[in-house]
JSON list of C-alpha atoms in Angstrom, two decimals:
[
{"chain": "A", "resi": 1341, "resn": "MET", "atom": "CA", "xyz": [42.72, 85.60, -126.65]},
{"chain": "A", "resi": 1342, "resn": "SER", "atom": "CA", "xyz": [39.82, 83.32, -127.41]},
{"chain": "A", "resi": 1343, "resn": "GLY", "atom": "CA", "xyz": [36.65, 83.26, -125.35]},
{"chain": "A", "resi": 1344, "resn": "SER", "atom": "CA", "xyz": [37.41, 79.91, -123.70]},
{"chain": "A", "resi": 1345, "resn": "LYS", "atom": "CA", "xyz": [40.93, 81.03, -122.72]},
{"chain": "A", "resi": 1346, "resn": "LYS", "atom": "CA", "xyz": [39.50, 84.19, -121.11]},
{"chain": "A", "resi": 1347, "resn": "PHE", "atom": "CA", "xyz": [36.92, 82.11, -119.26]},
{"chain": "A", "resi": 1348, "resn": "PHE", "atom": "CA", "xyz": [39.54, 79.71, -117.85]},
{"chain": "A", "resi": 1349, "resn": "CYS", "atom": "CA", "xyz": [41.85, 82.60, -116.95]},
{"chain": "A", "resi": 1350, "resn": "LEU", "atom": "CA", "xyz": [39.05, 84.35, -115.03]},
{"chain": "A", "resi": 1351, "resn": "LEU", "atom": "CA", "xyz": [38.04, 81.06, -113.42]},
{"chain": "A", "resi": 1352, "resn": "SER", "atom": "CA", "xyz": [41.59, 80.40, -112.19]},
{"chain": "A", "resi": 1353, "resn": "ILE", "atom": "CA", "xyz": [41.88, 83.95, -110.80]},
{"chain": "A", "resi": 1354, "resn": "ALA", "atom": "CA", "xyz": [38.57, 83.50, -108.97]},
{"chain": "A", "resi": 1355, "resn": "ALA", "atom": "CA", "xyz": [39.79, 80.18, -107.54]},
{"chain": "A", "resi": 1356, "resn": "VAL", "atom": "CA", "xyz": [43.02, 81.78, -106.26]},
{"chain": "A", "resi": 1357, "resn": "ILE", "atom": "CA", "xyz": [41.04, 84.61, -104.63]},
{"chain": "A", "resi": 1358, "resn": "ALA", "atom": "CA", "xyz": [38.58, 82.18, -103.03]},
{"chain": "A", "resi": 1359, "resn": "VAL", "atom": "CA", "xyz": [41.36, 79.99, -101.60]},
{"chain": "A", "resi": 1360, "resn": "SER", "atom": "CA", "xyz": [43.26, 83.00, -100.23]},
{"chain": "A", "resi": 1361, "resn": "GLU", "atom": "CA", "xyz": [40.06, 84.31, -98.58]},
{"chain": "A", "resi": 1362, "resn": "VAL", "atom": "CA", "xyz": [39.43, 80.94, -96.93]},
{"chain": "A", "resi": 1363, "resn": "LEU", "atom": "CA", "xyz": [42.98, 80.80, -95.61]},
{"chain": "A", "resi": 1364, "resn": "ALA", "atom": "CA", "xyz": [42.85, 84.39, -94.37]},
{"chain": "A", "resi": 1365, "resn": "VAL", "atom": "CA", "xyz": [39.57, 83.81, -92.50]},
{"chain": "A", "resi": 1366, "resn": "HIS", "atom": "CA", "xyz": [40.88, 80.59, -90.93]},
{"chain": "A", "resi": 1367, "resn": "MET", "atom": "CA", "xyz": [44.22, 81.94, -89.63]},
{"chain": "A", "resi": 1368, "resn": "PRO", "atom": "CA", "xyz": [44.46, 82.86, -85.94]},
{"chain": "A", "resi": 1369, "resn": "VAL", "atom": "CA", "xyz": [44.73, 86.55, -85.16]},
{"chain": "A", "resi": 1370, "resn": "SER", "atom": "CA", "xyz": [46.05, 86.51, -81.60]},
{"chain": "A", "resi": 1371, "resn": "ALA", "atom": "CA", "xyz": [48.19, 84.12, -79.58]},
{"chain": "A", "resi": 1372, "resn": "ALA", "atom": "CA", "xyz": [47.14, 85.62, -76.23]},
{"chain": "A", "resi": 1373, "resn": "THR", "atom": "CA", "xyz": [43.86, 83.70, -76.05]},
{"chain": "A", "resi": 1374, "resn": "CYS", "atom": "CA", "xyz": [44.64, 80.81, -73.74]},
{"chain": "A", "resi": 1375, "resn": "SER", "atom": "CA", "xyz": [44.15, 79.78, -70.14]},
{"chain": "A", "resi": 1376, "resn": "ASP", "atom": "CA", "xyz": [46.07, 81.27, -67.25]},
{"chain": "A", "resi": 1377, "resn": "GLY", "atom": "CA", "xyz": [45.97, 78.36, -64.80]},
{"chain": "A", "resi": 1378, "resn": "ILE", "atom": "CA", "xyz": [42.41, 77.88, -63.62]},
{"chain": "A", "resi": 1379, "resn": "LYS", "atom": "CA", "xyz": [41.56, 81.58, -63.58]},
{"chain": "A", "resi": 1380, "resn": "THR", "atom": "CA", "xyz": [38.49, 82.78, -65.47]},
{"chain": "A", "resi": 1381, "resn": "ARG", "atom": "CA", "xyz": [39.38, 84.43, -68.78]},
{"chain": "A", "resi": 1382, "resn": "THR", "atom": "CA", "xyz": [37.26, 86.50, -71.15]},
{"chain": "A", "resi": 1383, "resn": "ILE", "atom": "CA", "xyz": [38.10, 86.95, -74.80]},
{"chain": "A", "resi": 1384, "resn": "THR", "atom": "CA", "xyz": [36.39, 89.13, -77.40]},
{"chain": "A", "resi": 1385, "resn": "VAL", "atom": "CA", "xyz": [35.41, 87.59, -80.73]},
{"chain": "A", "resi": 1386, "resn": "GLN", "atom": "CA", "xyz": [34.14, 89.55, -83.74]},
{"chain": "A", "resi": 1387, "resn": "THR", "atom": "CA", "xyz": [32.38, 87.51, -86.41]},
{"chain": "A", "resi": 1388, "resn": "LYS", "atom": "CA", "xyz": [32.17, 88.53, -90.05]},
{"chain": "A", "resi": 1389, "resn": "ALA", "atom": "CA", "xyz": [29.58, 87.22, -92.48]},
{"chain": "A", "resi": 1390, "resn": "ASN", "atom": "CA", "xyz": [30.96, 85.92, -95.77]},
{"chain": "A", "resi": 1391, "resn": "TYR", "atom": "CA", "xyz": [28.23, 84.16, -97.66]},
{"chain": "A", "resi": 1392, "resn": "ALA", "atom": "CA", "xyz": [30.66, 83.04, -100.40]},
{"chain": "A", "resi": 1393, "resn": "ILE", "atom": "CA", "xyz": [32.32, 80.70, -97.91]},
{"chain": "A", "resi": 1394, "resn": "PRO", "atom": "CA", "xyz": [30.26, 77.75, -96.61]},
{"chain": "A", "resi": 1395, "resn": "GLY", "atom": "CA", "xyz": [29.73, 77.07, -92.92]},
{"chain": "A", "resi": 1396, "resn": "SER", "atom": "CA", "xyz": [28.72, 79.16, -89.95]},
{"chain": "A", "resi": 1397, "resn": "GLU", "atom": "CA", "xyz": [30.86, 81.50, -87.89]},
{"chain": "A", "resi": 1398, "resn": "SER", "atom": "CA", "xyz": [32.63, 79.61, -85.11]},
{"chain": "A", "resi": 1399, "resn": "ILE", "atom": "CA", "xyz": [35.50, 79.40, -82.67]},
{"chain": "A", "resi": 1400, "resn": "THR", "atom": "CA", "xyz": [36.99, 76.11, -81.47]},
{"chain": "A", "resi": 1401, "resn": "LEU", "atom": "CA", "xyz": [38.71, 75.72, -78.10]},
{"chain": "A", "resi": 1402, "resn": "ARG", "atom": "CA", "xyz": [40.93, 72.77, -77.25]},
{"chain": "A", "resi": 1403, "resn": "GLN", "atom": "CA", "xyz": [42.47, 71.65, -74.00]},
{"chain": "A", "resi": 1404, "resn": "THR", "atom": "CA", "xyz": [45.47, 69.65, -72.90]},
{"chain": "A", "resi": 1405, "resn": "LYS", "atom": "CA", "xyz": [45.29, 67.05, -70.16]},
{"chain": "A", "resi": 1406, "resn": "GLY", "atom": "CA", "xyz": [46.43, 67.83, -66.64]},
{"chain": "A", "resi": 1407, "resn": "VAL", "atom": "CA", "xyz": [48.08, 65.39, -64.26]},
{"chain": "A", "resi": 1408, "resn": "CYS", "atom": "CA", "xyz": [46.22, 63.86, -61.29]},
{"chain": "A", "resi": 1409, "resn": "LYS", "atom": "CA", "xyz": [47.96, 62.05, -58.46]},
{"chain": "A", "resi": 1410, "resn": "LYS", "atom": "CA", "xyz": [46.22, 59.75, -55.98]},
{"chain": "A", "resi": 1411, "resn": "GLU", "atom": "CA", "xyz": [47.87, 58.15, -52.99]},
{"chain": "A", "resi": 1412, "resn": "SER", "atom": "CA", "xyz": [46.47, 55.19, -51.09]},
{"chain": "A", "resi": 1413, "resn": "ARG", "atom": "CA", "xyz": [47.76, 53.01, -48.27]},
{"chain": "A", "resi": 1414, "resn": "SER", "atom": "CA", "xyz": [47.67, 49.26, -48.12]},
{"chain": "A", "resi": 1415, "resn": "ILE", "atom": "CA", "xyz": [46.92, 47.29, -44.94]},
{"chain": "A", "resi": 1416, "resn": "THR", "atom": "CA", "xyz": [50.65, 47.03, -44.27]},
{"chain": "A", "resi": 1417, "resn": "GLY", "atom": "CA", "xyz": [51.02, 50.83, -44.47]},
{"chain": "A", "resi": 1418, "resn": "LYS", "atom": "CA", "xyz": [52.79, 50.90, -47.82]},
{"chain": "A", "resi": 1419, "resn": "VAL", "atom": "CA", "xyz": [51.90, 53.99, -49.86]},
{"chain": "A", "resi": 1420, "resn": "LYS", "atom": "CA", "xyz": [50.82, 53.45, -53.46]},
{"chain": "A", "resi": 1421, "resn": "THR", "atom": "CA", "xyz": [50.79, 56.38, -55.85]},
{"chain": "A", "resi": 1422, "resn": "LYS", "atom": "CA", "xyz": [48.78, 56.43, -59.07]},
{"chain": "A", "resi": 1423, "resn": "THR", "atom": "CA", "xyz": [49.31, 59.15, -61.63]},
{"chain": "A", "resi": 1424, "resn": "SER", "atom": "CA", "xyz": [46.96, 59.78, -64.54]},
{"chain": "A", "resi": 1425, "resn": "LYS", "atom": "CA", "xyz": [46.38, 62.41, -67.21]},
{"chain": "A", "resi": 1426, "resn": "GLN", "atom": "CA", "xyz": [42.90, 63.91, -67.13]},
{"chain": "A", "resi": 1427, "resn": "TYR", "atom": "CA", "xyz": [40.92, 66.56, -68.97]},
{"chain": "A", "resi": 1428, "resn": "GLY", "atom": "CA", "xyz": [39.38, 69.28, -66.87]},
{"chain": "A", "resi": 1429, "resn": "THR", "atom": "CA", "xyz": [35.90, 70.77, -67.07]},
{"chain": "A", "resi": 1430, "resn": "TRP", "atom": "CA", "xyz": [35.52, 74.35, -68.28]},
{"chain": "A", "resi": 1431, "resn": "LYS", "atom": "CA", "xyz": [32.25, 76.29, -68.49]},
{"chain": "A", "resi": 1432, "resn": "ILE", "atom": "CA", "xyz": [32.01, 78.52, -71.57]},
{"chain": "A", "resi": 1433, "resn": "VAL", "atom": "CA", "xyz": [29.51, 81.32, -72.10]},
{"chain": "A", "resi": 1434, "resn": "ALA", "atom": "CA", "xyz": [29.55, 83.43, -75.27]},
{"chain": "A", "resi": 1435, "resn": "LYS", "atom": "CA", "xyz": [27.31, 86.51, -75.08]},
{"chain": "A", "resi": 1436, "resn": "ALA", "atom": "CA", "xyz": [26.75, 88.94, -77.93]},
{"chain": "A", "resi": 1437, "resn": "THR", "atom": "CA", "xyz": [27.48, 92.49, -76.77]},
{"chain": "A", "resi": 1438, "resn": "ASP", "atom": "CA", "xyz": [24.10, 93.62, -78.15]},
{"chain": "A", "resi": 1439, "resn": "GLN", "atom": "CA", "xyz": [22.40, 90.93, -75.97]},
{"chain": "A", "resi": 1440, "resn": "SER", "atom": "CA", "xyz": [20.82, 89.29, -79.05]},
{"chain": "A", "resi": 1441, "resn": "SER", "atom": "CA", "xyz": [22.54, 85.92, -78.79]},
{"chain": "A", "resi": 1442, "resn": "MET", "atom": "CA", "xyz": [24.10, 83.62, -76.19]},
{"chain": "A", "resi": 1443, "resn": "VAL", "atom": "CA", "xyz": [25.83, 80.24, -76.47]},
{"chain": "A", "resi": 1444, "resn": "LYS", "atom": "CA", "xyz": [26.65, 78.00, -73.49]},
{"chain": "A", "resi": 1445, "resn": "LYS", "atom": "CA", "xyz": [28.95, 74.99, -73.75]},
{"chain": "A", "resi": 1446, "resn": "THR", "atom": "CA", "xyz": [31.06, 72.81, -71.49]},
{"chain": "A", "resi": 1447, "resn": "LEU", "atom": "CA", "xyz": [34.57, 71.74, -72.47]},
{"chain": "A", "resi": 1448, "resn": "THR", "atom": "CA", "xyz": [35.15, 68.29, -70.98]},
{"chain": "A", "resi": 1449, "resn": "GLY", "atom": "CA", "xyz": [37.07, 66.52, -73.74]},
{"chain": "A", "resi": 1450, "resn": "SER", "atom": "CA", "xyz": [39.80, 67.59, -76.10]},
{"chain": "A", "resi": 1451, "resn": "ARG", "atom": "CA", "xyz": [37.84, 70.33, -77.91]},
{"chain": "A", "resi": 1452, "resn": "VAL", "atom": "CA", "xyz": [34.55, 72.18, -78.23]},
{"chain": "A", "resi": 1453, "resn": "LYS", "atom": "CA", "xyz": [33.17, 74.27, -81.10]},
{"chain": "A", "resi": 1454, "resn": "LEU", "atom": "CA", "xyz": [31.02, 77.36, -80.50]},
{"chain": "A", "resi": 1455, "resn": "LYS", "atom": "CA", "xyz": [28.76, 78.28, -83.43]},
{"chain": "A", "resi": 1456, "resn": "LEU", "atom": "CA", "xyz": [28.12, 82.02, -83.45]},
{"chain": "A", "resi": 1457, "resn": "LYS", "atom": "CA", "xyz": [25.89, 84.46, -85.35]},
{"chain": "A", "resi": 1458, "resn": "PRO", "atom": "CA", "xyz": [27.33, 86.59, -88.19]},
{"chain": "A", "resi": 1459, "resn": "ASN", "atom": "CA", "xyz": [28.38, 90.23, -87.78]},
{"chain": "A", "resi": 1460, "resn": "LYS", "atom": "CA", "xyz": [28.36, 90.20, -83.98]},
{"chain": "A", "resi": 1461, "resn": "THR", "atom": "CA", "xyz": [30.85, 90.91, -81.22]},
{"chain": "A", "resi": 1462, "resn": "TYR", "atom": "CA", "xyz": [30.92, 88.27, -78.49]},
{"chain": "A", "resi": 1463, "resn": "GLU", "atom": "CA", "xyz": [32.40, 88.24, -75.01]},
{"chain": "A", "resi": 1464, "resn": "VAL", "atom": "CA", "xyz": [33.47, 84.61, -74.47]},
{"chain": "A", "resi": 1465, "resn": "THR", "atom": "CA", "xyz": [34.06, 83.73, -70.80]},
{"chain": "A", "resi": 1466, "resn": "VAL", "atom": "CA", "xyz": [35.87, 80.48, -69.98]},
{"chain": "A", "resi": 1467, "resn": "SER", "atom": "CA", "xyz": [35.84, 79.43, -66.32]},
{"chain": "A", "resi": 1468, "resn": "TRP", "atom": "CA", "xyz": [37.14, 76.42, -64.41]},
{"chain": "A", "resi": 1469, "resn": "ASP", "atom": "CA", "xyz": [34.40, 74.15, -63.00]},
{"chain": "A", "resi": 1470, "resn": "SER", "atom": "CA", "xyz": [35.63, 73.55, -59.47]},
{"chain": "A", "resi": 1471, "resn": "GLY", "atom": "CA", "xyz": [32.62, 71.33, -58.64]},
{"chain": "A", "resi": 1472, "resn": "ALA", "atom": "CA", "xyz": [33.51, 68.89, -61.41]},
{"chain": "A", "resi": 1473, "resn": "ALA", "atom": "CA", "xyz": [37.16, 69.02, -60.31]},
{"chain": "A", "resi": 1474, "resn": "ALA", "atom": "CA", "xyz": [36.12, 68.06, -56.76]},
{"chain": "A", "resi": 1475, "resn": "PHE", "atom": "CA", "xyz": [34.37, 64.92, -58.07]},
{"chain": "A", "resi": 1476, "resn": "LYS", "atom": "CA", "xyz": [37.41, 64.05, -60.17]},
{"chain": "A", "resi": 1477, "resn": "THR", "atom": "CA", "xyz": [39.56, 64.37, -57.02]},
{"chain": "A", "resi": 1478, "resn": "LEU", "atom": "CA", "xyz": [37.54, 61.62, -55.34]},
{"chain": "A", "resi": 1479, "resn": "ASP", "atom": "CA", "xyz": [38.22, 59.21, -58.19]},
{"chain": "A", "resi": 1480, "resn": "LYS", "atom": "CA", "xyz": [41.58, 60.25, -59.69]},
{"chain": "A", "resi": 1481, "resn": "GLY", "atom": "CA", "xyz": [43.22, 62.31, -56.94]},
{"chain": "A", "resi": 1482, "resn": "ASN", "atom": "CA", "xyz": [44.35, 65.94, -56.83]},
{"chain": "A", "resi": 1483, "resn": "TYR", "atom": "CA", "xyz": [45.63, 67.81, -59.84]},
{"chain": "A", "resi": 1484, "resn": "THR", "atom": "CA", "xyz": [49.38, 68.30, -59.63]},
{"chain": "A", "resi": 1485, "resn": "SER", "atom": "CA", "xyz": [49.31, 70.04, -63.01]},
{"chain": "A", "resi": 1486, "resn": "TYR", "atom": "CA", "xyz": [46.11, 71.65, -64.27]},
{"chain": "A", "resi": 1487, "resn": "PRO", "atom": "CA", "xyz": [44.74, 71.24, -67.80]},
{"chain": "A", "resi": 1488, "resn": "THR", "atom": "CA", "xyz": [45.08, 74.25, -70.10]},
{"chain": "A", "resi": 1489, "resn": "TRP", "atom": "CA", "xyz": [42.90, 75.51, -72.95]},
{"chain": "A", "resi": 1490, "resn": "GLU", "atom": "CA", "xyz": [43.56, 77.64, -76.01]},
{"chain": "A", "resi": 1491, "resn": "VAL", "atom": "CA", "xyz": [41.84, 78.84, -79.16]},
{"chain": "A", "resi": 1492, "resn": "GLU", "atom": "CA", "xyz": [42.50, 76.12, -81.71]},
{"chain": "A", "resi": 1493, "resn": "SER", "atom": "CA", "xyz": [40.81, 77.66, -84.74]},
{"chain": "A", "resi": 1494, "resn": "VAL", "atom": "CA", "xyz": [38.30, 80.25, -85.92]},
{"chain": "A", "resi": 1495, "resn": "TRP", "atom": "CA", "xyz": [36.01, 80.34, -88.92]},
{"chain": "A", "resi": 1496, "resn": "LYS", "atom": "CA", "xyz": [34.57, 83.56, -90.39]},
{"chain": "A", "resi": 1497, "resn": "VAL", "atom": "CA", "xyz": [35.99, 85.53, -87.49]},
{"chain": "A", "resi": 1498, "resn": "SER", "atom": "CA", "xyz": [37.56, 88.88, -88.32]},
{"chain": "A", "resi": 1499, "resn": "GLU", "atom": "CA", "xyz": [39.28, 89.37, -84.97]},
{"chain": "A", "resi": 1500, "resn": "TYR", "atom": "CA", "xyz": [39.66, 87.81, -81.54]},
{"chain": "A", "resi": 1501, "resn": "TYR", "atom": "CA", "xyz": [41.68, 88.95, -78.54]}
]
């Protein structure tokens, strides 16, 4: 085999390995990391440095919209009902178990990305912001179905549960 054929063979093998590593790092590990109503949940995330892959270690959470219902009465006494889909507000705190790093974010839209440090274990606590929900009640009415959140994707994370 000539030198250029060996080079291209090795290059293609390296490309296959790199692509498979990227896909393996990006695949979710656990399906049990989602909201349970509006209860506070804590998940554990272990990051893994891989300097061959670009980007920083991260976890992305996404949420679905809940349903709000507001009733009002007209002067004649007729009841009007308005229904709307609304995102909730979730407070997120990610603390490294060795106390060396902490990330705080608020999930108010469809998704939020937490950038984490490499080779750390994080306790990520996601809690419902009842104060923000109270303000939403004034404008949009009460939730008849609460929003939910889940882990959408991870990057350079070896495990999460």
